[in-house]
Short mmCIF file of N, CA and C in Angstrom, two decimals:
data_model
loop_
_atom_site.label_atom_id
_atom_site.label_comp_id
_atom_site.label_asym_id
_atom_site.label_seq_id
_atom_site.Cartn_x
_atom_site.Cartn_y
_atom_site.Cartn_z
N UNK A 1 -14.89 -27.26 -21.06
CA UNK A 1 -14.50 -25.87 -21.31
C UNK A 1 -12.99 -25.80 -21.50
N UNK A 2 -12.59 -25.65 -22.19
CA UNK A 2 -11.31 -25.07 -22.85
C UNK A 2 -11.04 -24.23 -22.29
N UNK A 3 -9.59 -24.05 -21.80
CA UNK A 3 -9.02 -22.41 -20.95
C UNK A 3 -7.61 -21.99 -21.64
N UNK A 4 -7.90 -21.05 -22.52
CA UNK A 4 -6.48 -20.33 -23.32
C UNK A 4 -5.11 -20.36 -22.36
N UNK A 5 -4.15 -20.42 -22.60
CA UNK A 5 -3.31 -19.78 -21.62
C UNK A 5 -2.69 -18.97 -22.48
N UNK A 6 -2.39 -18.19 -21.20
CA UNK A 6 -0.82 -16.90 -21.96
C UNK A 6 -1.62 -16.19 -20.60
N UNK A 7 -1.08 -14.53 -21.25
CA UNK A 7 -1.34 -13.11 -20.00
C UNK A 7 -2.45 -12.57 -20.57
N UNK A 8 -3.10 -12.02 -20.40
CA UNK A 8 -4.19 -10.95 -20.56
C UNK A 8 -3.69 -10.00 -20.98
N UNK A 9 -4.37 -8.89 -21.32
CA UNK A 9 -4.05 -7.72 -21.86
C UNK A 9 -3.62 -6.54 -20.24
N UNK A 10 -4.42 -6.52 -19.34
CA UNK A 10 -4.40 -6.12 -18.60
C UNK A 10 -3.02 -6.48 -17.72
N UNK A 11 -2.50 -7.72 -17.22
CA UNK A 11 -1.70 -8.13 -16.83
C UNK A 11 -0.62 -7.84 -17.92
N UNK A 12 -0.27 -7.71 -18.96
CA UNK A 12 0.82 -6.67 -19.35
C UNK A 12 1.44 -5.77 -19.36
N UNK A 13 -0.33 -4.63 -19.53
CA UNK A 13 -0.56 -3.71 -18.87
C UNK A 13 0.67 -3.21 -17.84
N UNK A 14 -0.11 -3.86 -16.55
CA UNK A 14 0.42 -3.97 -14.91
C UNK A 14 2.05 -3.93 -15.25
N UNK A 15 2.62 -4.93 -15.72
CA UNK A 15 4.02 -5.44 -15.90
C UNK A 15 4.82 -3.95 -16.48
N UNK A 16 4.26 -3.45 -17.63
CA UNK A 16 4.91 -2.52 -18.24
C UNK A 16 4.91 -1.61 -17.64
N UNK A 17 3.67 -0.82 -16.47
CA UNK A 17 3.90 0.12 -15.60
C UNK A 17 5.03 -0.10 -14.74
N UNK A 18 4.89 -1.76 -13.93
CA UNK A 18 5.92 -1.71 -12.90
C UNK A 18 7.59 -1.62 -13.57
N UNK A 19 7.76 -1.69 -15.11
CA UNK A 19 8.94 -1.57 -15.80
C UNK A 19 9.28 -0.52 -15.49
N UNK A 20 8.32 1.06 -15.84
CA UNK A 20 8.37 1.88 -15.79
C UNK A 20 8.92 2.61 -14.83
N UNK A 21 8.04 2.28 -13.73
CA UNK A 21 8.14 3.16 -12.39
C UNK A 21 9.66 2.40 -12.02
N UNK A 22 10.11 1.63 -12.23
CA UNK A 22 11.44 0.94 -11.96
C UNK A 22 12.96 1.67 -12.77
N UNK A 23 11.80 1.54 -14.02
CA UNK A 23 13.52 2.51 -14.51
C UNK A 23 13.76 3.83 -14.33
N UNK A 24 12.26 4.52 -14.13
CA UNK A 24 12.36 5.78 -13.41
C UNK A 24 13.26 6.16 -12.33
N UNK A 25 12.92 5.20 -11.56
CA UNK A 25 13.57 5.15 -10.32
C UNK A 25 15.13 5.19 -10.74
N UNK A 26 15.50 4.15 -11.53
CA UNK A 26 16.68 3.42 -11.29
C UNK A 26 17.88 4.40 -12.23
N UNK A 27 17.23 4.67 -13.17
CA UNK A 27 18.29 5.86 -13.93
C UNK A 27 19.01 6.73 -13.24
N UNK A 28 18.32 7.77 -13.10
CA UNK A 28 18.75 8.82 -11.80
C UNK A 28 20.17 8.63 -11.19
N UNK A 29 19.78 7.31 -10.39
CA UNK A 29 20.32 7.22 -9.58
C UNK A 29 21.58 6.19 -10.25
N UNK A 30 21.95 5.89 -11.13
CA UNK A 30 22.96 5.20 -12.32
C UNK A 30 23.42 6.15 -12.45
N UNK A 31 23.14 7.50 -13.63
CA UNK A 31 23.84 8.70 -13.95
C UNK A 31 23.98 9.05 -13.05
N UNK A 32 23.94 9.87 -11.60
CA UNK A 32 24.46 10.11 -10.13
C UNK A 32 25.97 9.37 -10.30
N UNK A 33 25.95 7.85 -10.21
CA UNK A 33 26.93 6.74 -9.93
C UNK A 33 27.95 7.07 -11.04
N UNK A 34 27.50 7.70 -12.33
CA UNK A 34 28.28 7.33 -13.12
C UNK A 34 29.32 8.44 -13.26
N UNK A 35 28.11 9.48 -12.79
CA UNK A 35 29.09 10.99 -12.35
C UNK A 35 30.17 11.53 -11.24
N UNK A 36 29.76 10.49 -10.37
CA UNK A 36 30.32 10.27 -8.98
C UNK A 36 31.76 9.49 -9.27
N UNK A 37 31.91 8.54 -10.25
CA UNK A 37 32.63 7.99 -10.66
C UNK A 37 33.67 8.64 -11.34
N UNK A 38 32.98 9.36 -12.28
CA UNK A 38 33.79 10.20 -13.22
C UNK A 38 34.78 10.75 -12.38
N UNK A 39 34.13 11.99 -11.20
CA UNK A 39 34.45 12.95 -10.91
C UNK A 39 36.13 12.12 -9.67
N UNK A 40 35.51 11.23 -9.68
CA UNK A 40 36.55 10.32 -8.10
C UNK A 40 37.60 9.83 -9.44
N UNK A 41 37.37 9.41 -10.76
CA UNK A 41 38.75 9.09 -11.57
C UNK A 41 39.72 10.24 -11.54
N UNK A 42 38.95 11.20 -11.74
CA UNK A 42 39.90 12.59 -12.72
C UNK A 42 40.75 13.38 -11.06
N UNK A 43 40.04 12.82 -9.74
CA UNK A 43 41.07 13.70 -8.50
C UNK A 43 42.23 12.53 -8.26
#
């Protein structure tokens, strides 16, 4: 029996959600940093 390798469709799937819910997260809280930044140059 022969066994393909690579990912599944499903296991991409998975990967691209956990991308998701990650940059969700992670933006936010970048623009916050970047505003926080701003605001601490200009006093």
């Amino acid at each position: 029996m022969i066994r393909k390798k690579g990912f599944t469709l499903i296991e991409l799937i998975i990967v691209i959600v956990i991308i998701g819910i990650l940059s969700a997260v992670a933006i936010p809280k970048f623009l916050d940093l970047t505003e926080n930044a701003e605001q601490a140059a200009c006093q």
